[in-house]
Coordinates of C-alpha atoms and ligand atoms in Angstrom, one line a residue:
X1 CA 22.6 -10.2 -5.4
X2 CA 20.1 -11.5 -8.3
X3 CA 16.5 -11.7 -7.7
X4 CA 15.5 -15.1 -8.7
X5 CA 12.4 -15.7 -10.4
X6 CA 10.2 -19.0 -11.1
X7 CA 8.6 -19.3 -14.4
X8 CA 5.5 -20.9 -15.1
X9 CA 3.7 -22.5 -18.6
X10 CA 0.7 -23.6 -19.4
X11 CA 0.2 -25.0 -23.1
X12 CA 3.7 -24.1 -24.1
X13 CA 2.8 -20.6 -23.1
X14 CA 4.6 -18.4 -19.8
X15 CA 1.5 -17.9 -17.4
X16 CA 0.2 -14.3 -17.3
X17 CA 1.0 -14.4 -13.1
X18 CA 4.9 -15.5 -13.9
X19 CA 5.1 -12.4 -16.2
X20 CA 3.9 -10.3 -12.7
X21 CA 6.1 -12.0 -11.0
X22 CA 8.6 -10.7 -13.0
X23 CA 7.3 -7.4 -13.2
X24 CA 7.0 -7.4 -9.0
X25 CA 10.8 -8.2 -9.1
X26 CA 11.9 -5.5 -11.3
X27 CA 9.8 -2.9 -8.9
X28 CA 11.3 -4.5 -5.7
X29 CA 15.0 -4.5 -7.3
X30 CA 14.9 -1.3 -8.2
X31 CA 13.5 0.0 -4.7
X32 CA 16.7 -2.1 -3.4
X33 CA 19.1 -0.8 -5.7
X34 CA 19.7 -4.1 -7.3
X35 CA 20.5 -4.5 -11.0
X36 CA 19.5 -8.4 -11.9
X37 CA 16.5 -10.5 -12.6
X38 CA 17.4 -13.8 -13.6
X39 CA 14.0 -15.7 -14.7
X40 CA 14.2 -19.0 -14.5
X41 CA 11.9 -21.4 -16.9
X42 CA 11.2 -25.5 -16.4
X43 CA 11.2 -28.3 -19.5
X44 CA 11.5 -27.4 -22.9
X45 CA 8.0 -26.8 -23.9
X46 CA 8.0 -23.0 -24.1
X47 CA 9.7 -21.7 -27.5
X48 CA 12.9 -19.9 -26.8
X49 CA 11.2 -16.2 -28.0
X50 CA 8.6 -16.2 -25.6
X51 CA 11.2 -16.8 -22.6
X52 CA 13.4 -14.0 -23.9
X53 CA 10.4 -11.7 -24.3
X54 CA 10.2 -12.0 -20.7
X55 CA 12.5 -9.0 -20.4
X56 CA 9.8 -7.0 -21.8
X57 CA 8.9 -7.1 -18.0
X58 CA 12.3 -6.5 -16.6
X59 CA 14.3 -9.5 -16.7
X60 CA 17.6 -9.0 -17.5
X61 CA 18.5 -12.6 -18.2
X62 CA 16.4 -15.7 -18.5
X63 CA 17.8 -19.5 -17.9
X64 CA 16.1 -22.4 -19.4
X65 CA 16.3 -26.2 -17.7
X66 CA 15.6 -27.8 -20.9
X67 CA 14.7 -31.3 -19.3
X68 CA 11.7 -32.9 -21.0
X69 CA 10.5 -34.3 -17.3
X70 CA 10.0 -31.0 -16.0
X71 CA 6.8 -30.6 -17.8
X72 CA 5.2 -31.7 -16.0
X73 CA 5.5 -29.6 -13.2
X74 CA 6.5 -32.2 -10.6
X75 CA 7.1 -30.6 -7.1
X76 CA 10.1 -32.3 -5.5
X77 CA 11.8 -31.5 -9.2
X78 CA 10.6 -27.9 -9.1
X79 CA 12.1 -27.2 -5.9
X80 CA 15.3 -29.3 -6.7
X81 CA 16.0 -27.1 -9.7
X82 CA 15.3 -23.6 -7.8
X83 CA 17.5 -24.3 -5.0
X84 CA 20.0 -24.9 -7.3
X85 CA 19.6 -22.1 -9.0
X86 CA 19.7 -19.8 -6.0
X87 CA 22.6 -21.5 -4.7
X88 CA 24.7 -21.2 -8.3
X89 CA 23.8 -17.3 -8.8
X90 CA 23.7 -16.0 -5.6
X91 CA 20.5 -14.9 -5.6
X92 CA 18.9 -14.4 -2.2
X93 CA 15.2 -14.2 -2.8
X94 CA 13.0 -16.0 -5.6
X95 CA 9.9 -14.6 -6.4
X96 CA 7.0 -16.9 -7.7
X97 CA 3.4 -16.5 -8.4
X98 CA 1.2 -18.2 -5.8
X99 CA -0.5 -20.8 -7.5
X100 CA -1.2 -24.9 -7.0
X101 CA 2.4 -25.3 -8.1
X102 CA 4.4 -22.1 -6.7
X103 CA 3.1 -22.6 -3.3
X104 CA 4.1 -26.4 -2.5
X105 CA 7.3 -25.4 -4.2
X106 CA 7.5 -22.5 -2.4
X107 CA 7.6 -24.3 0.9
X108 CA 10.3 -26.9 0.1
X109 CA 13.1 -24.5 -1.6
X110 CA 12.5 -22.4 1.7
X111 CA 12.8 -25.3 4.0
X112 CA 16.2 -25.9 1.4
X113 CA 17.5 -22.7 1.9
X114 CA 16.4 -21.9 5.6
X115 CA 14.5 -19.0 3.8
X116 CA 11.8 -17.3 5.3
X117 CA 8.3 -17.8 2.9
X118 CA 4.9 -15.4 2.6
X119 CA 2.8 -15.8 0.3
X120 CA -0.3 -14.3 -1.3
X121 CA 1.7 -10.9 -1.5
X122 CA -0.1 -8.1 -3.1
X123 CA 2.6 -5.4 -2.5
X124 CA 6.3 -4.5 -2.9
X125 CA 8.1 -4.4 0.1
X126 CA 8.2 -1.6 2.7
X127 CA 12.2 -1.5 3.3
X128 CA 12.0 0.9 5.8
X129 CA 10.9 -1.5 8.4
X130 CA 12.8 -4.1 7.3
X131 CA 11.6 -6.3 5.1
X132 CA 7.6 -6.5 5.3
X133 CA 5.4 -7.8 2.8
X134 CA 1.6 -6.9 3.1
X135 CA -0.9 -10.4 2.4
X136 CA -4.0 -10.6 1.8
X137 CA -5.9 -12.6 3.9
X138 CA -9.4 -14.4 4.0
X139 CA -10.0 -14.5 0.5
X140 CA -9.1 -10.8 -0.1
X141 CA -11.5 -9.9 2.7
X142 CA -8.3 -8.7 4.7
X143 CA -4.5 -8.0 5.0
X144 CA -1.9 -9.1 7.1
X145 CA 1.8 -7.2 7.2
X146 CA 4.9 -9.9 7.8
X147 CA 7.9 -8.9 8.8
X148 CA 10.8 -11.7 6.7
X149 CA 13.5 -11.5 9.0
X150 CA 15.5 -14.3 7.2
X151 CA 18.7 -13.5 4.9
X152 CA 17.1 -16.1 2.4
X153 CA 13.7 -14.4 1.2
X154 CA 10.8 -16.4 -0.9
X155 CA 7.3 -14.4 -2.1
X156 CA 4.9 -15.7 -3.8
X157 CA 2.4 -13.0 -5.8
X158 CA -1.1 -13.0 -5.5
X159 CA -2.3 -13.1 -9.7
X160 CA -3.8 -9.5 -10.7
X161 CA -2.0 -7.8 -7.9
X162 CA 0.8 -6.4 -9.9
X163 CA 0.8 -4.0 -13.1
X164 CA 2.4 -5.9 -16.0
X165 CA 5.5 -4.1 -16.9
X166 CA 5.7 -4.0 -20.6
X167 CA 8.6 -1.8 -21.8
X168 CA 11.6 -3.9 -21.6
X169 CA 13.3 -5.3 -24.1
X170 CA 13.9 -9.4 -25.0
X171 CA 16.7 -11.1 -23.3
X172 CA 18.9 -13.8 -23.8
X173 CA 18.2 -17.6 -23.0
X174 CA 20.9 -19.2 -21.6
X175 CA 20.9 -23.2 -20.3
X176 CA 21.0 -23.6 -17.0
X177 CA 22.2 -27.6 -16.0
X178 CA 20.1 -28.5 -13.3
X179 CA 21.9 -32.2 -11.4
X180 CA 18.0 -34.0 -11.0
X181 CA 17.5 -37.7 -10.5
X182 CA 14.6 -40.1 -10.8
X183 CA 13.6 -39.5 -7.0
X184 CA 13.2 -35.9 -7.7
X185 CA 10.5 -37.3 -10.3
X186 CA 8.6 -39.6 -7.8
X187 CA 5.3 -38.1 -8.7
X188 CA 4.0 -38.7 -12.8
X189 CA 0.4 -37.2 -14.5
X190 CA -0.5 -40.4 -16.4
X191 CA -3.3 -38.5 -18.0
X192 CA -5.1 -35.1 -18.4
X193 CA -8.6 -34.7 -19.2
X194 CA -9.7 -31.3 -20.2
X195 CA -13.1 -30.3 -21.5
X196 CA -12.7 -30.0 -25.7
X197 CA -12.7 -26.3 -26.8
X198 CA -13.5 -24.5 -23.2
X199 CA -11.5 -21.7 -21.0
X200 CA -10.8 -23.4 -17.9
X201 CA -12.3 -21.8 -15.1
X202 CA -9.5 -21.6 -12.6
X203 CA -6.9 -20.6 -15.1
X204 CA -9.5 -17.8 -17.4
X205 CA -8.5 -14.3 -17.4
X206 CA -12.0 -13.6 -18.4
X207 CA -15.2 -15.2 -16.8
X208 CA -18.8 -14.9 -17.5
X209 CA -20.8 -16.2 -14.7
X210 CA -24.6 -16.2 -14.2
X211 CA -27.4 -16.4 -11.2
X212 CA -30.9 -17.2 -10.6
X213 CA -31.4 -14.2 -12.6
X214 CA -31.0 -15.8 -15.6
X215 CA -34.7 -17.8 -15.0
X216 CA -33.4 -21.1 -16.4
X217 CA -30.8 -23.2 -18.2
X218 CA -32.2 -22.8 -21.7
X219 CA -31.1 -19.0 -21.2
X220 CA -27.4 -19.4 -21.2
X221 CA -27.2 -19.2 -24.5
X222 CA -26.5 -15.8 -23.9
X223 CA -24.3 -16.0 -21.6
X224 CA -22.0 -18.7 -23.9
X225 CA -21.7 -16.1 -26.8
X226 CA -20.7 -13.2 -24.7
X227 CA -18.5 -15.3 -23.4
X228 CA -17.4 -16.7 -26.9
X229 CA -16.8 -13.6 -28.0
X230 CA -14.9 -12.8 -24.8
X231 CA -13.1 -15.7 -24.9
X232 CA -14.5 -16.3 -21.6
X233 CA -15.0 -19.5 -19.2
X234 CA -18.5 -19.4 -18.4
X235 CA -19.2 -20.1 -14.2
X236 CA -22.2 -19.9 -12.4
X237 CA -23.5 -19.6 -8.5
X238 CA -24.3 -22.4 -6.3
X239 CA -27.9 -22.4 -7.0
X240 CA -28.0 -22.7 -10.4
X241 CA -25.6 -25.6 -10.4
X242 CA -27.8 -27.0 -7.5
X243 CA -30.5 -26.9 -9.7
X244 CA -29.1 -28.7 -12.4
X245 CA -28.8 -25.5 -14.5
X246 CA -25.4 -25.8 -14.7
X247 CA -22.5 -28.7 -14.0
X248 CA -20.7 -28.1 -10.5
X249 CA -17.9 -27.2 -11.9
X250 CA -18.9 -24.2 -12.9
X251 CA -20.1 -23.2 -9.7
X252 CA -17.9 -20.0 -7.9
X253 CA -17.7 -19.6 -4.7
X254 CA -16.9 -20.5 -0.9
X255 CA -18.0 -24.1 -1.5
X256 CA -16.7 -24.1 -5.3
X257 CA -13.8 -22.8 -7.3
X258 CA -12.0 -19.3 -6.8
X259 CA -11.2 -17.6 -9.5
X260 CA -9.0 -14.7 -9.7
X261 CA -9.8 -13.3 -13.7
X262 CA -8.8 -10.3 -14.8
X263 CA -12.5 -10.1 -15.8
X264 CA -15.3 -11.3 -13.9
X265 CA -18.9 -10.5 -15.1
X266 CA -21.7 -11.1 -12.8
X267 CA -25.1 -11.4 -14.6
X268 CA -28.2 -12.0 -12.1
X269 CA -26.2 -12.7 -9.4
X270 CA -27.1 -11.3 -6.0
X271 CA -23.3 -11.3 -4.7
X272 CA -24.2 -13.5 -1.3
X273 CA -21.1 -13.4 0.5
X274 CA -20.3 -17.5 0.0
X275 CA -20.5 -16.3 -4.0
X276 CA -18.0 -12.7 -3.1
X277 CA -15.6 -15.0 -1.7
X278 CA -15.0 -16.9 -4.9
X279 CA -14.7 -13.9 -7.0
X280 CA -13.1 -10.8 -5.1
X281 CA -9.3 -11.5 -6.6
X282 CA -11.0 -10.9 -9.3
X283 CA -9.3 -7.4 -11.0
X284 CA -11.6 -6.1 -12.3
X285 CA -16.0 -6.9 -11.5
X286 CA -19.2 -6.1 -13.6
X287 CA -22.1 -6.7 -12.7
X288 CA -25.5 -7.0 -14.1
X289 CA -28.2 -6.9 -12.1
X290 CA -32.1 -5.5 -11.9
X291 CA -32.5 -5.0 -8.8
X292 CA -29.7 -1.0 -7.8
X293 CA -29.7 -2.6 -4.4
X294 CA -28.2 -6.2 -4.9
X295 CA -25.2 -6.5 -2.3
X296 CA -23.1 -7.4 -5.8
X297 CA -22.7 -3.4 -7.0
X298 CA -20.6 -2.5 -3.3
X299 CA -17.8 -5.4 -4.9
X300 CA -18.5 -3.9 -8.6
X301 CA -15.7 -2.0 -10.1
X302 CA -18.7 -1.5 -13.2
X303 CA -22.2 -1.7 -12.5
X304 CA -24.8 -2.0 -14.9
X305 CA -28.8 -1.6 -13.7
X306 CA -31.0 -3.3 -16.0
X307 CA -32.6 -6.2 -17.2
X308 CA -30.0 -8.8 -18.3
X309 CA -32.2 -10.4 -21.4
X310 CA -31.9 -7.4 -22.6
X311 CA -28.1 -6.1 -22.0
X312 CA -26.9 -8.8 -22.8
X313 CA -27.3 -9.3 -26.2
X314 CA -26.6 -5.8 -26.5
X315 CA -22.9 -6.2 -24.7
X316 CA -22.4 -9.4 -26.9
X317 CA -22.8 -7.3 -30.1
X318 CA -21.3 -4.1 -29.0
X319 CA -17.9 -6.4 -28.4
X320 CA -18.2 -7.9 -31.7
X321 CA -18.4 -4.7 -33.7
X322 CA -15.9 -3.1 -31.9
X323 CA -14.1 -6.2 -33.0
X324 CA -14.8 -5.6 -36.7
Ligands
LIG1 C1 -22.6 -22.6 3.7 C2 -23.0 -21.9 2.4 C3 -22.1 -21.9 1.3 C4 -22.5 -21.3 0.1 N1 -21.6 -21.3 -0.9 C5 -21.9 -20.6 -2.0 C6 -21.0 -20.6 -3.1 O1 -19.9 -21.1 -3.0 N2 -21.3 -19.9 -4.2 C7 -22.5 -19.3 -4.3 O2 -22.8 -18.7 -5.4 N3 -23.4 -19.3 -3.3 C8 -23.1 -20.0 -2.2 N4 -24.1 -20.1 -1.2 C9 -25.4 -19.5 -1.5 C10 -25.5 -18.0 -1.3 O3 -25.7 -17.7 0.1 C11 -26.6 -17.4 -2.1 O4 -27.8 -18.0 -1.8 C12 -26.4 -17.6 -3.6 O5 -25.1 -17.1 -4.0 C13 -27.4 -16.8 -4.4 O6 -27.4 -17.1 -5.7 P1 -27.8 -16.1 -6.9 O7 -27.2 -14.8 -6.6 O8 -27.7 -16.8 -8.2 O9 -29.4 -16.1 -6.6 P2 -30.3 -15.0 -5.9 O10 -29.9 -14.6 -4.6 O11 -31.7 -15.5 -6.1 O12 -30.1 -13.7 -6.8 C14 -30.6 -13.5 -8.1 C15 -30.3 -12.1 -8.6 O13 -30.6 -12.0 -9.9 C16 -31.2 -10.6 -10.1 N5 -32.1 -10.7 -11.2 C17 -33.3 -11.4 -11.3 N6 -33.8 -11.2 -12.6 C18 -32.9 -10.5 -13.3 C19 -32.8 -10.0 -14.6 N7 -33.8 -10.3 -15.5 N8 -31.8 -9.3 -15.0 C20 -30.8 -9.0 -14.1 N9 -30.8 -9.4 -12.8 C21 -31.8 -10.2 -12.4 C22 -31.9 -10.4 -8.8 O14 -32.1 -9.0 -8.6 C23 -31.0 -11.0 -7.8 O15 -30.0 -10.1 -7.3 C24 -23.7 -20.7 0.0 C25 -24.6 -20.6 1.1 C26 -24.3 -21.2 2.3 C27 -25.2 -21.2 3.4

């Protein structure tokens, strides 16, 4: 049976979690023996080589709904196409990443398909026992084991948990006719408003955040050019955007947004546990602190002691001439 797998764009672009889901497909079929990976891709907005290039991590065929309404992303039309999709191929389970969109579309193709759903997976299955999927739980703070006892199997991938597979080779795009109608559309975006010229926060692979450390806001200039040269979003804790020092929507956190970067770099930021449980998706964390004792270093993959007026700089033009 084919493993199904949902695609995700962003800017006409496949989203770096799709391409893990991919990759977590690929693992799991060949753990089970199975052979095919269809990946399937909604609207017409991402050019034809990028979707084949998506066998680069282990799809073996990719299928395109070429309907202009579908990018937008609208649930109800989402799930629509995916069940399907399953039902036309065979394929028992889909894998998706877990985002705003995979997991609302998660839930109605599995309520379609009587399918049972986990998501936040940050594991390949243990077959021995099953079918169990290990999740992780309380914003990475913990990890729960489930046991899918369903025929019909849906997992959604937590983003950074999987290695990118990157040694397969394009694929073929083929049309896949999905039968929609204007119910399935009975949600529209009417407008977008996106800051000019910044990394979103929630979406950056790369984030650049800064504390109290950093004494005041006329001191993030350093900050914005590591991050510029980075190609950063720049976040902050909730302090400094309490103060003013900072809008609120920079502000990580319990009480603000989670990001999940590959990147996240921590500069005078104690690493309070409201902060940690913003940031510990994160794959990889750096932080930049004074003080060898601030609670940050125990979640730091990279730690570096020191003064941040000074490191700072230094990183920022270390990066740039190892750019040159
Ligand atoms: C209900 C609740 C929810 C909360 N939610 C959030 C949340 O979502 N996000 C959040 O961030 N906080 C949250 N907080 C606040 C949290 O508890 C901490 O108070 C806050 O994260 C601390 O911010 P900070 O690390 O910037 O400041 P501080 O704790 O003051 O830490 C500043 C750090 O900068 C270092 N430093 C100082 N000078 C330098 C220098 N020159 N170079 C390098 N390092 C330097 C210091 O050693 C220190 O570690 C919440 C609190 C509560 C009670």
């Amino acid at each position: 049976m084919p493993i199904l797998v949902f695609i995700e764009s962003a800017e006409g672009a496949v989203k770096k979690s799709s391409a893990e889901a991919v990759s977590y497909a690929s693992a799991m079929a060949a753990q089970m023996g199975e052979k095919e990976i269809i990946a399937i891709a909604l609207g017409n907005e991402v050019p034809e080589e990028s979707l084949a290039n998506l066998g680069k991590h282990g799809a073996t065929k990719v299928l395109q709904v070429s309907d202009e309404r579908l990018n937008q992303g609208v649930i109800q039309a989402c799930a629509a196409v995916l069940h399907q999709a399953m039902e036309k191929t065979g394929s028992d389970i889909l894998v998706l990443a877990k985002s705003s969109l995979g997991d609302p579309v998660a839930a109605r193709v599995a309520i379609k398909q009587q399918a049972a759903l986990a998501s936040n997976i940050v594991a390949l299955p243990n077959l021995d026992e099953g079918f169990v999927v290990k999740r992780s739980i309380y914003t990475g703070k913990a990890f729960t084991y489930v046991k899918l006892n369903a025929n019909k199997k849906i997992l959604a991938v937590k983003k950074n948990a999987v290695d990118l597979k990157e040694d397969g080779n394009p694929v073929t795009v083929e049309t896949f006719e999905a039968v929609l109608s204007d119910a399935d559309f009975n949600v529209k975006i009417t407008k977008v408003e996106k800051a000019e010229g910044e990394v979103l926060l929630p979406e950056a692979d790369i984030v650049v955040s800064g504390g109290r450390g950093m004494k005041g806001p006329e001191n993030w200039g350093m900050l914005e050019d590591l991050a510029k040269v980075l190609g950063a979003a720049t976040g902050c804790s909730k302090p400094v955007s309490d103060m003013g020092w900072r809008p609120h929507h920079e502000h990580v956190g319990q009480t603000g947004i989670k990001v999940s970067p590959t990147l996240y770099i921590a500069v005078g930021i104690s690493g309070a546990i409201q902060h940690l449980a913003g940031v510990n998706s994160s794959k990889y964390i750096v932080v930049i602190n004074q003080d060898p004792e601030a609670p940050f270093f125990k979640a730091a993959d990279y730690g570096v002691v020191g003064n941040a007026f000074d490191i700072v700089p230094k990183l920022t033009e270390a990066i740039k001439a190892s750019k040159n």
